[in-house]
Amino acid sequence: TGEAEAARAAMGGSASLLPREALGEYQELTFLGKQEILLAYKRFSELLPKEERENACSARVPKSQILTLPELRANPFQHRICRVFSTSDDGDDSISFEDFLDMLSVFSDSATSDIKSHYAFRIFDFDDDGTLDRKDLEKLVNCLTGQGQESRLSNAEMEQLIQNILEESDIDKDGTINLSEFQHVVSRSPDFARYSVLQL
């Protein structure tokens, strides 16, 4: 119909529109508004080869393409972010449109600090075992300080820093930080919501 064609043109070229019922559902399931979802759909479609754009809702974007997004390009946790939000059964960290919406939703200003801290914990849990142990904390510090020789901490500095983090966060003194301990620390740090890992 002429109306649908006009709507398609407004969305930019031949990109198919998001079905109206899906739009309402996505608004209920995310912290995103209608315009944000439509923009996300447009951006996601543009990451796909032209022939797949008509079916963007059922397509998956490879991790290599997702990492070209300006928001992720400079994020030191870019690989972990793809791992945590990907629902791929193949373990290739490819992203579906719903994965993409989940990611944008968690990173939006409207997401609650509980949701943000839950996902930050998962991103920092490099071995996906449900706790932040010394190895996770070391990787976390290395991500934040950069891998270059000039910015790398010495073994003694790293040990001291991890010790400080555990003393501050490990309430049950088991040598690891669990989700509730992490959220407790985050709740006392109002700056955390503006923390780099959760800014897109």
mmCIF file with all atom_site columns, C-alpha atoms in Angstrom, residues 9-174:
data_model
loop_
_atom_site.group_PDB
_atom_site.id
_atom_site.type_symbol
_atom_site.label_atom_id
_atom_site.label_alt_id
_atom_site.label_comp_id
_atom_site.label_asym_id
_atom_site.label_entity_id
_atom_site.label_seq_id
_atom_site.pdbx_PDB_ins_code
_atom_site.Cartn_x
_atom_site.Cartn_y
_atom_site.Cartn_z
_atom_site.occupancy
_atom_site.B_iso_or_equiv
_atom_site.pdbx_formal_charge
_atom_site.auth_seq_id
_atom_site.auth_comp_id
_atom_site.auth_asym_id
_atom_site.auth_atom_id
_atom_site.pdbx_PDB_model_num
ATOM 1   C CA . ALA A 1 9   ? 10.757 5.505   2.963  1.00 0.00 ? 9   ALA A CA 1
ATOM 2   C CA . ALA A 1 10  ? 10.627 7.360   6.277  1.00 0.00 ? 10  ALA A CA 1
ATOM 3   C CA . MET A 1 11  ? 12.572 4.515   7.859  1.00 0.00 ? 11  MET A CA 1
ATOM 4   C CA . GLY A 1 12  ? 15.272 4.959   5.239  1.00 0.00 ? 12  GLY A CA 1
ATOM 5   C CA . GLY A 1 13  ? 15.210 3.188   1.918  1.00 0.00 ? 13  GLY A CA 1
ATOM 6   C CA . SER A 1 14  ? 13.905 -0.328  1.593  1.00 0.00 ? 14  SER A CA 1
ATOM 7   C CA . ALA A 1 15  ? 14.256 -1.366  5.239  1.00 0.00 ? 15  ALA A CA 1
ATOM 8   C CA . SER A 1 16  ? 11.110 -3.237  6.215  1.00 0.00 ? 16  SER A CA 1
ATOM 9   C CA . LEU A 1 17  ? 9.208  -1.801  9.127  1.00 0.00 ? 17  LEU A CA 1
ATOM 10  C CA . LEU A 1 18  ? 9.023  -3.364  12.524 1.00 0.00 ? 18  LEU A CA 1
ATOM 11  C CA . PRO A 1 19  ? 5.566  -4.970  12.936 1.00 0.00 ? 19  PRO A CA 1
ATOM 12  C CA . ARG A 1 20  ? 3.321  -2.779  15.097 1.00 0.00 ? 20  ARG A CA 1
ATOM 13  C CA . GLU A 1 21  ? 2.547  -5.572  17.591 1.00 0.00 ? 21  GLU A CA 1
ATOM 14  C CA . ALA A 1 22  ? 6.265  -6.296  18.027 1.00 0.00 ? 22  ALA A CA 1
ATOM 15  C CA . LEU A 1 23  ? 6.925  -2.609  18.715 1.00 0.00 ? 23  LEU A CA 1
ATOM 16  C CA . GLY A 1 24  ? 4.397  -2.583  21.564 1.00 0.00 ? 24  GLY A CA 1
ATOM 17  C CA . GLU A 1 25  ? 5.844  -5.777  23.010 1.00 0.00 ? 25  GLU A CA 1
ATOM 18  C CA . TYR A 1 26  ? 9.407  -4.429  22.891 1.00 0.00 ? 26  TYR A CA 1
ATOM 19  C CA . GLN A 1 27  ? 8.287  -1.259  24.686 1.00 0.00 ? 27  GLN A CA 1
ATOM 20  C CA . GLU A 1 28  ? 6.836  -3.395  27.497 1.00 0.00 ? 28  GLU A CA 1
ATOM 21  C CA . LEU A 1 29  ? 9.894  -5.647  27.765 1.00 0.00 ? 29  LEU A CA 1
ATOM 22  C CA . THR A 1 30  ? 12.615 -2.976  27.646 1.00 0.00 ? 30  THR A CA 1
ATOM 23  C CA . PHE A 1 31  ? 13.423 0.437   29.090 1.00 0.00 ? 31  PHE A CA 1
ATOM 24  C CA . LEU A 1 32  ? 13.261 1.914   25.581 1.00 0.00 ? 32  LEU A CA 1
ATOM 25  C CA . GLY A 1 33  ? 10.651 4.202   24.052 1.00 0.00 ? 33  GLY A CA 1
ATOM 26  C CA . LYS A 1 34  ? 9.024  3.804   20.641 1.00 0.00 ? 34  LYS A CA 1
ATOM 27  C CA . GLN A 1 35  ? 11.454 6.114   18.810 1.00 0.00 ? 35  GLN A CA 1
ATOM 28  C CA . GLU A 1 36  ? 14.485 4.462   20.449 1.00 0.00 ? 36  GLU A CA 1
ATOM 29  C CA . ILE A 1 37  ? 13.254 1.028   19.324 1.00 0.00 ? 37  ILE A CA 1
ATOM 30  C CA . LEU A 1 38  ? 12.649 2.221   15.755 1.00 0.00 ? 38  LEU A CA 1
ATOM 31  C CA . LEU A 1 39  ? 16.118 3.793   15.655 1.00 0.00 ? 39  LEU A CA 1
ATOM 32  C CA . ALA A 1 40  ? 17.630 0.584   17.070 1.00 0.00 ? 40  ALA A CA 1
ATOM 33  C CA . TYR A 1 41  ? 15.862 -1.388  14.334 1.00 0.00 ? 41  TYR A CA 1
ATOM 34  C CA . LYS A 1 42  ? 17.262 0.927   11.663 1.00 0.00 ? 42  LYS A CA 1
ATOM 35  C CA . ARG A 1 43  ? 20.794 0.680   13.096 1.00 0.00 ? 43  ARG A CA 1
ATOM 36  C CA . PHE A 1 44  ? 20.573 -3.106  13.435 1.00 0.00 ? 44  PHE A CA 1
ATOM 37  C CA . SER A 1 45  ? 19.267 -3.463  9.855  1.00 0.00 ? 45  SER A CA 1
ATOM 38  C CA . GLU A 1 46  ? 22.172 -1.398  8.554  1.00 0.00 ? 46  GLU A CA 1
ATOM 39  C CA . LEU A 1 47  ? 24.618 -3.912  10.053 1.00 0.00 ? 47  LEU A CA 1
ATOM 40  C CA . LEU A 1 48  ? 23.106 -6.661  7.877  1.00 0.00 ? 48  LEU A CA 1
ATOM 41  C CA . PRO A 1 49  ? 23.829 -7.423  4.203  1.00 0.00 ? 49  PRO A CA 1
ATOM 42  C CA . LYS A 1 50  ? 21.226 -5.722  1.989  1.00 0.00 ? 50  LYS A CA 1
ATOM 43  C CA . GLU A 1 51  ? 19.497 -8.992  1.100  1.00 0.00 ? 51  GLU A CA 1
ATOM 44  C CA . GLU A 1 52  ? 18.870 -9.809  4.788  1.00 0.00 ? 52  GLU A CA 1
ATOM 45  C CA . ARG A 1 53  ? 17.459 -6.434  5.819  1.00 0.00 ? 53  ARG A CA 1
ATOM 46  C CA . GLU A 1 54  ? 13.876 -7.340  4.957  1.00 0.00 ? 54  GLU A CA 1
ATOM 47  C CA . ASN A 1 55  ? 14.001 -10.000 7.692  1.00 0.00 ? 55  ASN A CA 1
ATOM 48  C CA . ALA A 1 56  ? 16.026 -8.109  10.268 1.00 0.00 ? 56  ALA A CA 1
ATOM 49  C CA . CYS A 1 57  ? 13.855 -9.419  13.126 1.00 0.00 ? 57  CYS A CA 1
ATOM 50  C CA . SER A 1 58  ? 14.948 -12.994 12.462 1.00 0.00 ? 58  SER A CA 1
ATOM 51  C CA . ALA A 1 59  ? 18.541 -12.318 11.367 1.00 0.00 ? 59  ALA A CA 1
ATOM 52  C CA . ARG A 1 60  ? 21.727 -12.450 13.436 1.00 0.00 ? 60  ARG A CA 1
ATOM 53  C CA . VAL A 1 61  ? 24.597 -9.967  13.121 1.00 0.00 ? 61  VAL A CA 1
ATOM 54  C CA . PRO A 1 62  ? 28.098 -11.433 13.538 1.00 0.00 ? 62  PRO A CA 1
ATOM 55  C CA . LYS A 1 63  ? 30.146 -10.221 16.480 1.00 0.00 ? 63  LYS A CA 1
ATOM 56  C CA . SER A 1 64  ? 32.695 -8.631  14.109 1.00 0.00 ? 64  SER A CA 1
ATOM 57  C CA . GLN A 1 65  ? 29.950 -6.317  12.801 1.00 0.00 ? 65  GLN A CA 1
ATOM 58  C CA . ILE A 1 66  ? 28.577 -5.501  16.260 1.00 0.00 ? 66  ILE A CA 1
ATOM 59  C CA . LEU A 1 67  ? 32.074 -4.435  17.332 1.00 0.00 ? 67  LEU A CA 1
ATOM 60  C CA . THR A 1 68  ? 32.062 -1.766  14.599 1.00 0.00 ? 68  THR A CA 1
ATOM 61  C CA . LEU A 1 69  ? 29.407 0.209   16.519 1.00 0.00 ? 69  LEU A CA 1
ATOM 62  C CA . PRO A 1 70  ? 31.012 3.430   17.800 1.00 0.00 ? 70  PRO A CA 1
ATOM 63  C CA . GLU A 1 71  ? 29.724 2.760   21.328 1.00 0.00 ? 71  GLU A CA 1
ATOM 64  C CA . LEU A 1 72  ? 31.493 -0.597  21.524 1.00 0.00 ? 72  LEU A CA 1
ATOM 65  C CA . ARG A 1 73  ? 34.625 0.190   19.528 1.00 0.00 ? 73  ARG A CA 1
ATOM 66  C CA . ALA A 1 74  ? 36.251 1.986   22.459 1.00 0.00 ? 74  ALA A CA 1
ATOM 67  C CA . ASN A 1 75  ? 34.709 -0.076  25.266 1.00 0.00 ? 75  ASN A CA 1
ATOM 68  C CA . PRO A 1 76  ? 37.362 -2.238  26.990 1.00 0.00 ? 76  PRO A CA 1
ATOM 69  C CA . PHE A 1 77  ? 34.681 -4.872  27.712 1.00 0.00 ? 77  PHE A CA 1
ATOM 70  C CA . GLN A 1 78  ? 33.391 -5.107  24.109 1.00 0.00 ? 78  GLN A CA 1
ATOM 71  C CA . HIS A 1 79  ? 34.001 -8.878  23.806 1.00 0.00 ? 79  HIS A CA 1
ATOM 72  C CA . ARG A 1 80  ? 32.398 -9.631  27.160 1.00 0.00 ? 80  ARG A CA 1
ATOM 73  C CA . ILE A 1 81  ? 29.391 -7.447  26.293 1.00 0.00 ? 81  ILE A CA 1
ATOM 74  C CA . CYS A 1 82  ? 28.812 -9.485  23.111 1.00 0.00 ? 82  CYS A CA 1
ATOM 75  C CA . ARG A 1 83  ? 29.228 -12.736 25.067 1.00 0.00 ? 83  ARG A CA 1
ATOM 76  C CA . VAL A 1 84  ? 26.762 -11.732 27.804 1.00 0.00 ? 84  VAL A CA 1
ATOM 77  C CA . PHE A 1 85  ? 24.011 -10.408 25.501 1.00 0.00 ? 85  PHE A CA 1
ATOM 78  C CA . SER A 1 86  ? 24.297 -13.016 22.729 1.00 0.00 ? 86  SER A CA 1
ATOM 79  C CA . THR A 1 87  ? 21.692 -15.787 22.754 1.00 0.00 ? 87  THR A CA 1
ATOM 80  C CA . SER A 1 88  ? 23.501 -17.684 19.992 1.00 0.00 ? 88  SER A CA 1
ATOM 81  C CA . ASP A 1 89  ? 23.521 -21.470 20.423 1.00 0.00 ? 89  ASP A CA 1
ATOM 82  C CA . ASP A 1 90  ? 26.750 -21.657 18.417 1.00 0.00 ? 90  ASP A CA 1
ATOM 83  C CA . GLY A 1 91  ? 28.841 -19.735 20.950 1.00 0.00 ? 91  GLY A CA 1
ATOM 84  C CA . ASP A 1 92  ? 29.856 -17.287 18.201 1.00 0.00 ? 92  ASP A CA 1
ATOM 85  C CA . ASP A 1 93  ? 28.521 -14.257 20.153 1.00 0.00 ? 93  ASP A CA 1
ATOM 86  C CA . SER A 1 94  ? 26.391 -13.164 17.195 1.00 0.00 ? 94  SER A CA 1
ATOM 87  C CA . ILE A 1 95  ? 23.547 -10.826 18.117 1.00 0.00 ? 95  ILE A CA 1
ATOM 88  C CA . SER A 1 96  ? 19.851 -11.024 17.192 1.00 0.00 ? 96  SER A CA 1
ATOM 89  C CA . PHE A 1 97  ? 17.644 -7.923  17.082 1.00 0.00 ? 97  PHE A CA 1
ATOM 90  C CA . GLU A 1 98  ? 16.172 -8.873  20.483 1.00 0.00 ? 98  GLU A CA 1
ATOM 91  C CA . ASP A 1 99  ? 19.700 -9.305  21.919 1.00 0.00 ? 99  ASP A CA 1
ATOM 92  C CA . PHE A 1 100 ? 20.542 -5.864  20.512 1.00 0.00 ? 100 PHE A CA 1
ATOM 93  C CA . LEU A 1 101 ? 17.456 -4.334  22.150 1.00 0.00 ? 101 LEU A CA 1
ATOM 94  C CA . ASP A 1 102 ? 18.325 -5.994  25.478 1.00 0.00 ? 102 ASP A CA 1
ATOM 95  C CA . MET A 1 103 ? 21.805 -4.508  25.302 1.00 0.00 ? 103 MET A CA 1
ATOM 96  C CA . LEU A 1 104 ? 20.576 -0.996  24.463 1.00 0.00 ? 104 LEU A CA 1
ATOM 97  C CA . SER A 1 105 ? 17.903 -1.284  27.153 1.00 0.00 ? 105 SER A CA 1
ATOM 98  C CA . VAL A 1 106 ? 20.398 -2.170  29.913 1.00 0.00 ? 106 VAL A CA 1
ATOM 99  C CA . PHE A 1 107 ? 22.690 0.657   28.796 1.00 0.00 ? 107 PHE A CA 1
ATOM 100 C CA . SER A 1 108 ? 19.881 3.229   28.628 1.00 0.00 ? 108 SER A CA 1
ATOM 101 C CA . ASP A 1 109 ? 19.514 5.933   31.257 1.00 0.00 ? 109 ASP A CA 1
ATOM 102 C CA . SER A 1 110 ? 16.079 4.514   32.125 1.00 0.00 ? 110 SER A CA 1
ATOM 103 C CA . ALA A 1 111 ? 17.422 1.108   33.271 1.00 0.00 ? 111 ALA A CA 1
ATOM 104 C CA . THR A 1 112 ? 17.451 0.620   37.053 1.00 0.00 ? 112 THR A CA 1
ATOM 105 C CA . SER A 1 113 ? 20.745 0.432   38.933 1.00 0.00 ? 113 SER A CA 1
ATOM 106 C CA . ASP A 1 114 ? 19.857 -3.161  39.935 1.00 0.00 ? 114 ASP A CA 1
ATOM 107 C CA . ILE A 1 115 ? 19.587 -4.193  36.287 1.00 0.00 ? 115 ILE A CA 1
ATOM 108 C CA . LYS A 1 116 ? 22.792 -2.324  35.394 1.00 0.00 ? 116 LYS A CA 1
ATOM 109 C CA . SER A 1 117 ? 24.744 -3.899  38.266 1.00 0.00 ? 117 SER A CA 1
ATOM 110 C CA . HIS A 1 118 ? 23.413 -7.384  37.435 1.00 0.00 ? 118 HIS A CA 1
ATOM 111 C CA . TYR A 1 119 ? 24.723 -7.113  33.868 1.00 0.00 ? 119 TYR A CA 1
ATOM 112 C CA . ALA A 1 120 ? 27.974 -5.437  34.929 1.00 0.00 ? 120 ALA A CA 1
ATOM 113 C CA . PHE A 1 121 ? 28.567 -8.391  37.275 1.00 0.00 ? 121 PHE A CA 1
ATOM 114 C CA . ARG A 1 122 ? 27.992 -10.843 34.419 1.00 0.00 ? 122 ARG A CA 1
ATOM 115 C CA . ILE A 1 123 ? 30.327 -8.868  32.141 1.00 0.00 ? 123 ILE A CA 1
ATOM 116 C CA . PHE A 1 124 ? 33.068 -8.847  34.815 1.00 0.00 ? 124 PHE A CA 1
ATOM 117 C CA . ASP A 1 125 ? 32.602 -12.585 35.509 1.00 0.00 ? 125 ASP A CA 1
ATOM 118 C CA . PHE A 1 126 ? 35.042 -13.595 32.761 1.00 0.00 ? 126 PHE A CA 1
ATOM 119 C CA . ASP A 1 127 ? 34.846 -17.344 33.438 1.00 0.00 ? 127 ASP A CA 1
ATOM 120 C CA . ASP A 1 128 ? 31.025 -17.298 33.811 1.00 0.00 ? 128 ASP A CA 1
ATOM 121 C CA . ASP A 1 129 ? 31.080 -19.196 37.113 1.00 0.00 ? 129 ASP A CA 1
ATOM 122 C CA . GLY A 1 130 ? 28.761 -16.850 39.039 1.00 0.00 ? 130 GLY A CA 1
ATOM 123 C CA . THR A 1 131 ? 31.448 -15.226 41.220 1.00 0.00 ? 131 THR A CA 1
ATOM 124 C CA . LEU A 1 132 ? 34.205 -12.668 40.777 1.00 0.00 ? 132 LEU A CA 1
ATOM 125 C CA . ASP A 1 133 ? 37.402 -14.378 41.910 1.00 0.00 ? 133 ASP A CA 1
ATOM 126 C CA . ARG A 1 134 ? 41.007 -13.146 41.820 1.00 0.00 ? 134 ARG A CA 1
ATOM 127 C CA . LYS A 1 135 ? 41.432 -14.106 38.146 1.00 0.00 ? 135 LYS A CA 1
ATOM 128 C CA . ASP A 1 136 ? 38.285 -12.180 37.164 1.00 0.00 ? 136 ASP A CA 1
ATOM 129 C CA . LEU A 1 137 ? 39.434 -9.159  39.180 1.00 0.00 ? 137 LEU A CA 1
ATOM 130 C CA . GLU A 1 138 ? 42.867 -9.247  37.550 1.00 0.00 ? 138 GLU A CA 1
ATOM 131 C CA . LYS A 1 139 ? 41.295 -9.322  34.067 1.00 0.00 ? 139 LYS A CA 1
ATOM 132 C CA . LEU A 1 140 ? 38.939 -6.535  35.094 1.00 0.00 ? 140 LEU A CA 1
ATOM 133 C CA . VAL A 1 141 ? 41.820 -4.324  36.262 1.00 0.00 ? 141 VAL A CA 1
ATOM 134 C CA . ASN A 1 142 ? 43.800 -5.087  33.082 1.00 0.00 ? 142 ASN A CA 1
ATOM 135 C CA . CYS A 1 143 ? 40.799 -4.103  30.938 1.00 0.00 ? 143 CYS A CA 1
ATOM 136 C CA . LEU A 1 144 ? 40.448 -0.817  32.801 1.00 0.00 ? 144 LEU A CA 1
ATOM 137 C CA . THR A 1 145 ? 44.142 0.117   32.846 1.00 0.00 ? 145 THR A CA 1
ATOM 138 C CA . GLY A 1 146 ? 44.927 -1.046  29.323 1.00 0.00 ? 146 GLY A CA 1
ATOM 139 C CA . GLN A 1 147 ? 47.309 -3.771  28.229 1.00 0.00 ? 147 GLN A CA 1
ATOM 140 C CA . GLY A 1 148 ? 50.250 -1.497  27.316 1.00 0.00 ? 148 GLY A CA 1
ATOM 141 C CA . GLN A 1 149 ? 53.531 -1.961  29.182 1.00 0.00 ? 149 GLN A CA 1
ATOM 142 C CA . GLU A 1 150 ? 53.529 1.634   30.466 1.00 0.00 ? 150 GLU A CA 1
ATOM 143 C CA . SER A 1 151 ? 50.045 1.338   32.010 1.00 0.00 ? 151 SER A CA 1
ATOM 144 C CA . ARG A 1 152 ? 50.336 -2.214  33.345 1.00 0.00 ? 152 ARG A CA 1
ATOM 145 C CA . LEU A 1 153 ? 50.448 -2.665  37.112 1.00 0.00 ? 153 LEU A CA 1
ATOM 146 C CA . SER A 1 154 ? 53.315 -4.540  38.698 1.00 0.00 ? 154 SER A CA 1
ATOM 147 C CA . ASN A 1 155 ? 52.489 -7.872  40.359 1.00 0.00 ? 155 ASN A CA 1
ATOM 148 C CA . ALA A 1 156 ? 52.733 -6.234  43.792 1.00 0.00 ? 156 ALA A CA 1
ATOM 149 C CA . GLU A 1 157 ? 50.442 -3.353  42.779 1.00 0.00 ? 157 GLU A CA 1
ATOM 150 C CA . MET A 1 158 ? 47.925 -5.779  41.260 1.00 0.00 ? 158 MET A CA 1
ATOM 151 C CA . GLU A 1 159 ? 47.971 -7.960  44.392 1.00 0.00 ? 159 GLU A CA 1
ATOM 152 C CA . GLN A 1 160 ? 47.448 -4.915  46.634 1.00 0.00 ? 160 GLN A CA 1
ATOM 153 C CA . LEU A 1 161 ? 44.582 -3.628  44.493 1.00 0.00 ? 161 LEU A CA 1
ATOM 154 C CA . ILE A 1 162 ? 42.810 -7.013  44.417 1.00 0.00 ? 162 ILE A CA 1
ATOM 155 C CA . GLN A 1 163 ? 43.291 -7.297  48.173 1.00 0.00 ? 163 GLN A CA 1
ATOM 156 C CA . ASN A 1 164 ? 41.704 -3.848  48.615 1.00 0.00 ? 164 ASN A CA 1
ATOM 157 C CA . ILE A 1 165 ? 38.760 -4.752  46.362 1.00 0.00 ? 165 ILE A CA 1
ATOM 158 C CA . LEU A 1 166 ? 38.148 -7.994  48.280 1.00 0.00 ? 166 LEU A CA 1
ATOM 159 C CA . GLU A 1 167 ? 38.412 -6.272  51.670 1.00 0.00 ? 167 GLU A CA 1
ATOM 160 C CA . GLU A 1 168 ? 35.847 -3.711  50.518 1.00 0.00 ? 168 GLU A CA 1
ATOM 161 C CA . SER A 1 169 ? 33.464 -6.156  48.819 1.00 0.00 ? 169 SER A CA 1
ATOM 162 C CA . ASP A 1 170 ? 33.869 -9.741  50.084 1.00 0.00 ? 170 ASP A CA 1
ATOM 163 C CA . ILE A 1 171 ? 31.396 -9.601  52.970 1.00 0.00 ? 171 ILE A CA 1
ATOM 164 C CA . ASP A 1 172 ? 31.375 -13.349 53.737 1.00 0.00 ? 172 ASP A CA 1
ATOM 165 C CA . LYS A 1 173 ? 35.199 -13.523 53.421 1.00 0.00 ? 173 LYS A CA 1
ATOM 166 C CA . ASP A 1 174 ? 35.208 -16.514 51.049 1.00 0.00 ? 174 ASP A CA 1
#
